[in-house]
């Protein structure tokens, strides 16, 4: 617009004397330019990686790094957004009192956004009864401090859904790849779903599941893989037949609603 009109003609007092057609053109260009800039700023929304084991924060990506609770140096303040817990695979290594002590220390960290990944895994070698006890500690802490739970689940849905029926904080199922019937049940329980790289080569059933998930309950992640989160967003936007900007805006809204507000 600045190339179209000299500065001397851009004076609001002077345009009163313009030919009506030229005046209309100027006002159209002026306000089109203004709203176009404002619209562009609105769309500068970061990608959200809700669960990663790598530090990938930038101007374009907000990454919530998943930490193992036992690896945290509690004498230092963590400077990036993170979640933390005792992973189900590691539960045999710790006594309940030790985990409880570490969890309480964790709550002093200002960048703590969620508790996890925690959950139940019937395939790993860790004692299942111990997994249950430590998961309950995580759940109690999450509720006491109003933090969402990021869940690891392997062949343990029957047990986990009993907790989901009574839990008082948001539940995010990380790396979700459940079937259609299970997904319907979990939606009814109010769960959120985080989809990862497996969606890059989806089966028709996976596509159906992703289309079933409410947009308000959807998150996206990279997990342990060093893979561009942007590519997963593009893939999911295609499956859902919505624009990338629409998906980014919704995921950002979900993130603020559950983790920030």
Short mmCIF file of N, CA and C in Angstrom, two decimals, residues 98-252:
data_model
loop_
_atom_site.label_atom_id
_atom_site.label_comp_id
_atom_site.label_asym_id
_atom_site.label_seq_id
_atom_site.Cartn_x
_atom_site.Cartn_y
_atom_site.Cartn_z
N UNK A 98 9.64 -43.40 49.00
CA UNK A 98 10.61 -42.68 48.17
C UNK A 98 9.91 -41.95 47.03
N UNK A 99 8.98 -42.63 46.39
CA UNK A 99 8.23 -42.01 45.29
C UNK A 99 7.40 -40.84 45.81
N UNK A 100 6.74 -41.04 46.93
CA UNK A 100 5.91 -39.98 47.51
C UNK A 100 6.76 -38.75 47.83
N UNK A 101 7.95 -38.96 48.36
CA UNK A 101 8.85 -37.86 48.70
C UNK A 101 9.27 -37.10 47.44
N UNK A 102 9.62 -37.83 46.38
CA UNK A 102 10.02 -37.19 45.13
C UNK A 102 8.86 -36.42 44.50
N UNK A 103 7.68 -37.00 44.57
CA UNK A 103 6.51 -36.33 43.99
C UNK A 103 6.22 -35.01 44.68
N UNK A 104 6.31 -34.99 45.99
CA UNK A 104 6.06 -33.75 46.72
C UNK A 104 7.09 -32.69 46.36
N UNK A 105 8.35 -33.08 46.20
CA UNK A 105 9.38 -32.13 45.77
C UNK A 105 9.09 -31.59 44.39
N UNK A 106 8.53 -32.43 43.55
CA UNK A 106 8.25 -32.05 42.17
C UNK A 106 7.33 -30.84 42.08
N UNK A 107 6.41 -30.72 43.00
CA UNK A 107 5.39 -29.67 42.92
C UNK A 107 5.96 -28.27 43.13
N UNK A 108 7.21 -28.16 43.56
CA UNK A 108 7.82 -26.83 43.71
C UNK A 108 8.31 -26.28 42.38
N UNK A 109 8.34 -27.12 41.35
CA UNK A 109 8.83 -26.70 40.03
C UNK A 109 7.74 -25.92 39.29
N UNK A 110 8.03 -24.67 38.96
CA UNK A 110 7.03 -23.79 38.34
C UNK A 110 6.66 -24.21 36.92
N UNK A 111 7.56 -24.88 36.21
CA UNK A 111 7.29 -25.27 34.83
C UNK A 111 6.61 -26.64 34.71
N UNK A 112 6.27 -27.23 35.83
CA UNK A 112 5.58 -28.52 35.80
C UNK A 112 4.16 -28.32 35.26
N UNK A 113 3.85 -28.98 34.14
CA UNK A 113 2.52 -28.85 33.53
C UNK A 113 1.63 -30.06 33.76
N UNK A 114 2.24 -31.24 33.91
CA UNK A 114 1.43 -32.44 34.07
C UNK A 114 2.18 -33.53 34.81
N UNK A 115 1.44 -34.54 35.26
CA UNK A 115 2.02 -35.69 35.93
C UNK A 115 2.00 -36.86 34.94
N UNK A 116 3.18 -37.33 34.57
CA UNK A 116 3.24 -38.42 33.61
C UNK A 116 4.56 -38.44 32.87
N UNK A 117 4.93 -39.49 32.17
CA UNK A 117 3.89 -40.44 31.90
C UNK A 117 3.79 -41.45 33.03
N UNK A 118 2.58 -41.74 33.39
CA UNK A 118 2.28 -42.71 34.42
C UNK A 118 1.18 -43.61 33.88
N UNK A 119 0.95 -44.72 34.55
CA UNK A 119 -0.09 -45.61 34.07
C UNK A 119 0.17 -47.05 34.44
N UNK A 120 -0.31 -47.95 33.58
CA UNK A 120 -0.22 -49.39 33.84
C UNK A 120 0.17 -50.12 32.56
N UNK A 121 1.04 -51.12 32.72
CA UNK A 121 1.56 -51.85 31.56
C UNK A 121 1.66 -53.33 31.93
N UNK A 122 0.79 -54.15 31.35
CA UNK A 122 0.78 -55.58 31.66
C UNK A 122 1.79 -56.38 30.85
N UNK A 123 2.49 -55.72 29.93
CA UNK A 123 3.47 -56.42 29.11
C UNK A 123 4.87 -56.33 29.71
N UNK A 124 5.18 -55.24 30.39
CA UNK A 124 6.52 -55.07 30.94
C UNK A 124 6.73 -55.99 32.15
N UNK A 125 7.97 -56.09 32.60
CA UNK A 125 8.33 -57.04 33.66
C UNK A 125 8.04 -56.52 35.07
N UNK A 126 7.79 -55.23 35.21
CA UNK A 126 7.57 -54.67 36.54
C UNK A 126 6.33 -55.28 37.20
N UNK A 127 6.43 -55.52 38.51
CA UNK A 127 5.32 -56.12 39.26
C UNK A 127 4.06 -55.26 39.12
N UNK A 128 2.96 -55.89 38.73
CA UNK A 128 1.74 -55.13 38.42
C UNK A 128 1.13 -54.51 39.67
N UNK A 129 1.19 -55.20 40.81
CA UNK A 129 0.65 -54.63 42.04
C UNK A 129 1.42 -53.37 42.45
N UNK A 130 2.73 -53.38 42.22
CA UNK A 130 3.53 -52.20 42.51
C UNK A 130 3.18 -51.06 41.55
N UNK A 131 2.95 -51.41 40.30
CA UNK A 131 2.52 -50.40 39.33
C UNK A 131 1.23 -49.72 39.80
N UNK A 132 0.29 -50.51 40.27
CA UNK A 132 -0.98 -49.96 40.73
C UNK A 132 -0.79 -49.00 41.91
N UNK A 133 0.05 -49.39 42.86
CA UNK A 133 0.27 -48.54 44.03
C UNK A 133 0.91 -47.21 43.65
N UNK A 134 1.90 -47.27 42.77
CA UNK A 134 2.59 -46.03 42.38
C UNK A 134 1.70 -45.17 41.47
N UNK A 135 0.90 -45.81 40.63
CA UNK A 135 -0.05 -45.05 39.83
C UNK A 135 -1.03 -44.29 40.72
N UNK A 136 -1.49 -44.93 41.78
CA UNK A 136 -2.42 -44.27 42.70
C UNK A 136 -1.76 -43.07 43.39
N UNK A 137 -0.46 -43.18 43.69
CA UNK A 137 0.27 -42.02 44.24
C UNK A 137 0.27 -40.86 43.24
N UNK A 138 0.54 -41.18 41.98
CA UNK A 138 0.52 -40.14 40.95
C UNK A 138 -0.86 -39.48 40.84
N UNK A 139 -1.87 -40.31 40.86
CA UNK A 139 -3.24 -39.80 40.75
C UNK A 139 -3.57 -38.87 41.91
N UNK A 140 -3.23 -39.28 43.12
CA UNK A 140 -3.51 -38.46 44.31
C UNK A 140 -2.78 -37.11 44.23
N UNK A 141 -1.53 -37.15 43.80
CA UNK A 141 -0.76 -35.90 43.69
C UNK A 141 -1.36 -35.00 42.61
N UNK A 142 -1.73 -35.58 41.47
CA UNK A 142 -2.31 -34.79 40.38
C UNK A 142 -3.58 -34.10 40.84
N UNK A 143 -4.41 -34.81 41.58
CA UNK A 143 -5.66 -34.21 42.06
C UNK A 143 -5.40 -33.15 43.12
N UNK A 144 -4.43 -33.40 43.98
CA UNK A 144 -4.13 -32.43 45.05
C UNK A 144 -3.60 -31.13 44.49
N UNK A 145 -2.88 -31.21 43.37
CA UNK A 145 -2.26 -30.01 42.80
C UNK A 145 -2.86 -29.59 41.46
N UNK A 146 -3.99 -30.20 41.12
CA UNK A 146 -4.75 -29.82 39.92
C UNK A 146 -3.90 -29.89 38.65
N UNK A 147 -3.22 -31.01 38.48
CA UNK A 147 -2.39 -31.23 37.29
C UNK A 147 -2.99 -32.36 36.45
N UNK A 148 -3.01 -32.21 35.13
CA UNK A 148 -3.50 -33.31 34.29
C UNK A 148 -2.56 -34.51 34.33
N UNK A 149 -3.12 -35.67 34.05
CA UNK A 149 -2.36 -36.92 34.01
C UNK A 149 -2.07 -37.31 32.56
N UNK A 150 -0.83 -37.66 32.28
CA UNK A 150 -0.45 -38.16 30.96
C UNK A 150 -0.22 -39.66 31.10
N UNK A 151 -1.04 -40.44 30.41
CA UNK A 151 -1.18 -41.87 30.70
C UNK A 151 -0.47 -42.75 29.67
N UNK A 152 0.29 -43.71 30.21
CA UNK A 152 0.87 -44.82 29.44
C UNK A 152 0.01 -46.04 29.74
N UNK A 153 -0.55 -46.65 28.70
CA UNK A 153 -1.43 -47.80 28.90
C UNK A 153 -1.11 -48.91 27.91
N UNK A 154 -0.84 -50.09 28.42
CA UNK A 154 -0.61 -51.27 27.57
C UNK A 154 -1.41 -52.44 28.16
N UNK A 155 -2.43 -52.86 27.42
CA UNK A 155 -3.27 -54.00 27.81
C UNK A 155 -3.79 -53.88 29.24
N UNK A 156 -4.13 -52.67 29.63
CA UNK A 156 -4.56 -52.42 31.02
C UNK A 156 -5.81 -51.53 31.07
N UNK A 157 -6.55 -51.47 29.97
CA UNK A 157 -7.66 -50.54 29.89
C UNK A 157 -8.75 -50.84 30.91
N UNK A 158 -9.04 -52.11 31.15
CA UNK A 158 -10.10 -52.45 32.10
C UNK A 158 -9.82 -51.88 33.49
N UNK A 159 -8.56 -51.96 33.90
CA UNK A 159 -8.20 -51.41 35.21
C UNK A 159 -8.17 -49.89 35.19
N UNK A 160 -7.61 -49.31 34.13
CA UNK A 160 -7.49 -47.86 34.07
C UNK A 160 -8.84 -47.16 34.00
N UNK A 161 -9.79 -47.73 33.26
CA UNK A 161 -11.09 -47.07 33.13
C UNK A 161 -11.81 -46.97 34.47
N UNK A 162 -11.51 -47.87 35.40
CA UNK A 162 -12.10 -47.77 36.74
C UNK A 162 -11.64 -46.48 37.43
N UNK A 163 -10.36 -46.13 37.20
CA UNK A 163 -9.84 -44.88 37.76
C UNK A 163 -10.40 -43.67 37.01
N UNK A 164 -10.50 -43.79 35.68
CA UNK A 164 -10.96 -42.66 34.87
C UNK A 164 -12.40 -42.26 35.23
N UNK A 165 -13.18 -43.21 35.73
CA UNK A 165 -14.57 -42.92 36.09
C UNK A 165 -14.67 -41.98 37.29
N UNK A 166 -13.61 -41.94 38.10
CA UNK A 166 -13.67 -41.12 39.32
C UNK A 166 -12.62 -40.02 39.39
N UNK A 167 -11.68 -40.01 38.44
CA UNK A 167 -10.60 -39.03 38.51
C UNK A 167 -11.14 -37.61 38.34
N UNK A 168 -10.53 -36.65 39.03
CA UNK A 168 -11.04 -35.28 39.04
C UNK A 168 -10.16 -34.31 38.25
N UNK A 169 -9.19 -34.83 37.52
CA UNK A 169 -8.33 -33.97 36.68
C UNK A 169 -8.37 -34.52 35.26
N UNK A 170 -7.98 -33.70 34.27
CA UNK A 170 -7.95 -34.18 32.89
C UNK A 170 -7.00 -35.35 32.71
N UNK A 171 -7.39 -36.26 31.84
CA UNK A 171 -6.59 -37.45 31.52
C UNK A 171 -6.24 -37.40 30.04
N UNK A 172 -4.94 -37.49 29.72
CA UNK A 172 -4.48 -37.49 28.33
C UNK A 172 -3.81 -38.84 28.06
N UNK A 173 -4.32 -39.56 27.07
CA UNK A 173 -3.80 -40.88 26.73
C UNK A 173 -2.73 -40.71 25.67
N UNK A 174 -1.48 -40.86 26.08
CA UNK A 174 -0.38 -40.55 25.17
C UNK A 174 -0.12 -41.71 24.21
N UNK A 175 0.30 -41.36 22.97
CA UNK A 175 0.58 -42.38 21.96
C UNK A 175 -0.63 -43.25 21.68
N UNK A 176 -1.82 -42.66 21.65
CA UNK A 176 -3.04 -43.45 21.59
C UNK A 176 -3.20 -44.15 20.24
N UNK A 177 -3.58 -45.45 20.32
CA UNK A 177 -3.82 -46.22 19.10
C UNK A 177 -4.92 -47.26 19.32
N UNK A 178 -5.88 -46.93 20.18
CA UNK A 178 -6.96 -47.87 20.49
C UNK A 178 -7.95 -48.03 19.35
N UNK A 179 -8.80 -49.05 19.47
CA UNK A 179 -9.78 -49.31 18.42
C UNK A 179 -11.02 -48.43 18.58
N UNK A 180 -11.95 -48.59 17.66
CA UNK A 180 -13.13 -47.73 17.59
C UNK A 180 -14.00 -47.86 18.84
N UNK A 181 -14.28 -49.10 19.25
CA UNK A 181 -15.16 -49.33 20.41
C UNK A 181 -14.54 -48.78 21.68
N UNK A 182 -13.24 -49.06 21.90
CA UNK A 182 -12.55 -48.53 23.08
C UNK A 182 -12.56 -47.01 23.07
N UNK A 183 -12.33 -46.42 21.92
CA UNK A 183 -12.28 -44.96 21.81
C UNK A 183 -13.61 -44.35 22.21
N UNK A 184 -14.72 -44.94 21.76
CA UNK A 184 -16.04 -44.44 22.14
C UNK A 184 -16.22 -44.47 23.65
N UNK A 185 -15.78 -45.56 24.29
CA UNK A 185 -15.90 -45.68 25.74
C UNK A 185 -15.08 -44.60 26.45
N UNK A 186 -13.86 -44.36 25.96
CA UNK A 186 -12.97 -43.39 26.59
C UNK A 186 -13.45 -41.96 26.36
N UNK A 187 -14.05 -41.70 25.21
CA UNK A 187 -14.64 -40.38 24.96
C UNK A 187 -15.74 -40.11 25.98
N UNK A 188 -16.58 -41.12 26.23
CA UNK A 188 -17.68 -40.98 27.19
C UNK A 188 -17.16 -40.70 28.60
N UNK A 189 -15.94 -41.17 28.88
CA UNK A 189 -15.32 -40.93 30.20
C UNK A 189 -14.61 -39.57 30.26
N UNK A 190 -14.61 -38.85 29.15
CA UNK A 190 -14.02 -37.52 29.15
C UNK A 190 -12.52 -37.47 28.91
N UNK A 191 -11.94 -38.56 28.41
CA UNK A 191 -10.50 -38.60 28.18
C UNK A 191 -10.10 -37.75 26.97
N UNK A 192 -8.84 -37.33 26.97
CA UNK A 192 -8.22 -36.69 25.82
C UNK A 192 -7.24 -37.67 25.18
N UNK A 193 -6.92 -37.45 23.91
CA UNK A 193 -6.14 -38.42 23.14
C UNK A 193 -4.98 -37.70 22.46
N UNK A 194 -3.76 -38.22 22.66
CA UNK A 194 -2.59 -37.66 22.01
C UNK A 194 -2.10 -38.63 20.95
N UNK A 195 -2.02 -38.15 19.71
CA UNK A 195 -1.68 -38.98 18.57
C UNK A 195 -0.25 -38.70 18.14
N UNK A 196 0.49 -39.78 17.84
CA UNK A 196 1.90 -39.64 17.48
C UNK A 196 2.23 -40.07 16.07
N UNK A 197 3.49 -40.45 15.89
CA UNK A 197 4.01 -40.71 14.55
C UNK A 197 3.35 -41.90 13.85
N UNK A 198 2.73 -42.80 14.60
CA UNK A 198 2.08 -43.95 13.98
C UNK A 198 1.04 -43.54 12.95
N UNK A 199 0.55 -42.32 13.07
CA UNK A 199 -0.47 -41.83 12.14
C UNK A 199 0.10 -41.51 10.76
N UNK A 200 1.43 -41.52 10.64
CA UNK A 200 2.03 -41.22 9.33
C UNK A 200 1.75 -42.32 8.32
N UNK A 201 1.46 -43.53 8.80
CA UNK A 201 1.06 -44.63 7.90
C UNK A 201 -0.19 -45.28 8.48
N UNK A 202 -1.30 -44.56 8.47
CA UNK A 202 -2.49 -45.04 9.17
C UNK A 202 -3.22 -46.13 8.40
N UNK A 203 -3.82 -47.03 9.14
CA UNK A 203 -4.76 -47.98 8.56
C UNK A 203 -6.12 -47.28 8.44
N UNK A 204 -7.03 -47.82 7.66
CA UNK A 204 -8.39 -47.25 7.61
C UNK A 204 -9.04 -47.19 8.98
N UNK A 205 -8.78 -48.19 9.83
CA UNK A 205 -9.35 -48.19 11.18
C UNK A 205 -8.80 -47.03 12.01
N UNK A 206 -7.49 -46.77 11.89
CA UNK A 206 -6.89 -45.66 12.61
C UNK A 206 -7.49 -44.33 12.16
N UNK A 207 -7.70 -44.18 10.89
CA UNK A 207 -8.30 -42.95 10.38
C UNK A 207 -9.71 -42.76 10.95
N UNK A 208 -10.47 -43.85 11.03
CA UNK A 208 -11.81 -43.78 11.62
C UNK A 208 -11.76 -43.34 13.07
N UNK A 209 -10.80 -43.86 13.81
CA UNK A 209 -10.66 -43.51 15.23
C UNK A 209 -10.32 -42.03 15.37
N UNK A 210 -9.40 -41.53 14.57
CA UNK A 210 -9.01 -40.11 14.65
C UNK A 210 -10.19 -39.22 14.29
N UNK A 211 -10.99 -39.64 13.33
CA UNK A 211 -12.17 -38.86 12.95
C UNK A 211 -13.24 -38.89 14.03
N UNK A 212 -13.23 -39.94 14.84
CA UNK A 212 -14.21 -40.06 15.93
C UNK A 212 -13.88 -39.14 17.09
N UNK A 213 -12.60 -38.90 17.35
CA UNK A 213 -12.17 -38.12 18.51
C UNK A 213 -12.63 -36.66 18.35
N UNK A 214 -13.32 -36.10 19.35
CA UNK A 214 -13.69 -34.68 19.28
C UNK A 214 -12.44 -33.80 19.16
N UNK A 215 -12.50 -32.77 18.35
CA UNK A 215 -11.36 -31.87 18.20
C UNK A 215 -10.94 -31.27 19.54
N UNK A 216 -11.92 -31.05 20.40
CA UNK A 216 -11.63 -30.45 21.71
C UNK A 216 -10.90 -31.41 22.65
N UNK A 217 -10.78 -32.67 22.25
CA UNK A 217 -10.10 -33.69 23.07
C UNK A 217 -8.82 -34.20 22.43
N UNK A 218 -8.32 -33.50 21.42
CA UNK A 218 -7.21 -34.00 20.61
C UNK A 218 -5.90 -33.28 20.94
N UNK A 219 -4.82 -34.06 21.04
CA UNK A 219 -3.46 -33.54 21.15
C UNK A 219 -2.55 -34.30 20.19
N UNK A 220 -1.33 -33.78 20.00
CA UNK A 220 -0.38 -34.38 19.06
C UNK A 220 0.98 -34.43 19.74
N UNK A 221 1.77 -35.48 19.44
CA UNK A 221 3.04 -35.67 20.12
C UNK A 221 4.08 -36.32 19.21
N UNK A 222 5.34 -36.26 19.64
CA UNK A 222 6.42 -36.98 18.95
C UNK A 222 6.99 -38.11 19.80
N UNK A 223 6.77 -38.09 21.12
CA UNK A 223 7.26 -39.12 22.04
C UNK A 223 8.79 -39.21 21.98
N UNK A 224 9.34 -40.42 21.82
CA UNK A 224 10.79 -40.59 21.87
C UNK A 224 11.48 -40.32 20.54
N UNK A 225 10.72 -40.10 19.49
CA UNK A 225 11.30 -39.94 18.15
C UNK A 225 11.65 -38.48 17.87
N UNK A 226 12.77 -38.26 17.25
CA UNK A 226 13.15 -36.91 16.81
C UNK A 226 12.60 -36.73 15.40
N UNK A 227 11.37 -36.27 15.37
CA UNK A 227 10.60 -36.20 14.13
C UNK A 227 9.84 -34.88 14.14
N UNK A 228 9.75 -34.18 13.02
CA UNK A 228 9.08 -32.86 13.02
C UNK A 228 7.60 -32.97 13.39
N UNK A 229 7.20 -32.30 14.43
CA UNK A 229 5.79 -32.31 14.85
C UNK A 229 4.90 -31.75 13.75
N UNK A 230 5.47 -30.83 12.93
CA UNK A 230 4.69 -30.22 11.86
C UNK A 230 4.15 -31.26 10.88
N UNK A 231 4.94 -32.29 10.61
CA UNK A 231 4.51 -33.31 9.65
C UNK A 231 3.35 -34.13 10.18
N UNK A 232 3.32 -34.35 11.48
CA UNK A 232 2.20 -35.08 12.08
C UNK A 232 0.94 -34.22 12.02
N UNK A 233 1.09 -32.94 12.28
CA UNK A 233 -0.05 -32.02 12.15
C UNK A 233 -0.62 -32.06 10.74
N UNK A 234 0.24 -31.99 9.74
CA UNK A 234 -0.22 -31.99 8.35
C UNK A 234 -0.98 -33.28 8.04
N UNK A 235 -0.45 -34.40 8.51
CA UNK A 235 -1.09 -35.69 8.26
C UNK A 235 -2.48 -35.75 8.91
N UNK A 236 -2.57 -35.30 10.15
CA UNK A 236 -3.85 -35.36 10.86
C UNK A 236 -4.85 -34.38 10.25
N UNK A 237 -4.39 -33.21 9.84
CA UNK A 237 -5.32 -32.25 9.21
C UNK A 237 -5.90 -32.84 7.94
N UNK A 238 -5.09 -33.64 7.22
CA UNK A 238 -5.60 -34.30 6.02
C UNK A 238 -6.64 -35.36 6.34
N UNK A 239 -6.38 -36.16 7.38
CA UNK A 239 -7.34 -37.20 7.78
C UNK A 239 -8.67 -36.57 8.21
N UNK A 240 -8.58 -35.44 8.90
CA UNK A 240 -9.78 -34.77 9.40
C UNK A 240 -10.43 -33.85 8.37
N UNK A 241 -9.73 -33.64 7.26
CA UNK A 241 -10.22 -32.77 6.19
C UNK A 241 -10.49 -31.35 6.71
N UNK A 242 -9.52 -30.84 7.49
CA UNK A 242 -9.59 -29.45 7.95
C UNK A 242 -8.25 -28.79 7.63
N UNK A 243 -8.22 -27.47 7.65
CA UNK A 243 -6.99 -26.76 7.33
C UNK A 243 -5.98 -26.92 8.47
N UNK A 244 -4.71 -26.75 8.14
CA UNK A 244 -3.66 -26.82 9.15
C UNK A 244 -3.85 -25.72 10.19
N UNK A 245 -4.24 -24.54 9.75
CA UNK A 245 -4.47 -23.44 10.69
C UNK A 245 -5.60 -23.75 11.67
N UNK A 246 -6.66 -24.39 11.17
CA UNK A 246 -7.77 -24.77 12.05
C UNK A 246 -7.30 -25.76 13.10
N UNK A 247 -6.50 -26.74 12.68
CA UNK A 247 -5.99 -27.73 13.62
C UNK A 247 -5.06 -27.09 14.64
N UNK A 248 -4.14 -26.25 14.19
CA UNK A 248 -3.22 -25.57 15.11
C UNK A 248 -3.98 -24.75 16.14
N UNK A 249 -4.97 -24.02 15.67
CA UNK A 249 -5.75 -23.16 16.57
C UNK A 249 -6.46 -23.99 17.63
N UNK A 250 -7.05 -25.13 17.22
CA UNK A 250 -7.78 -25.96 18.17
C UNK A 250 -6.86 -26.62 19.18
N UNK A 251 -5.72 -27.15 18.72
CA UNK A 251 -4.78 -27.79 19.65
C UNK A 251 -4.24 -26.77 20.65
N UNK A 252 -3.96 -25.57 20.17
CA UNK A 252 -3.48 -24.50 21.05
C UNK A 252 -4.55 -24.17 22.10
#
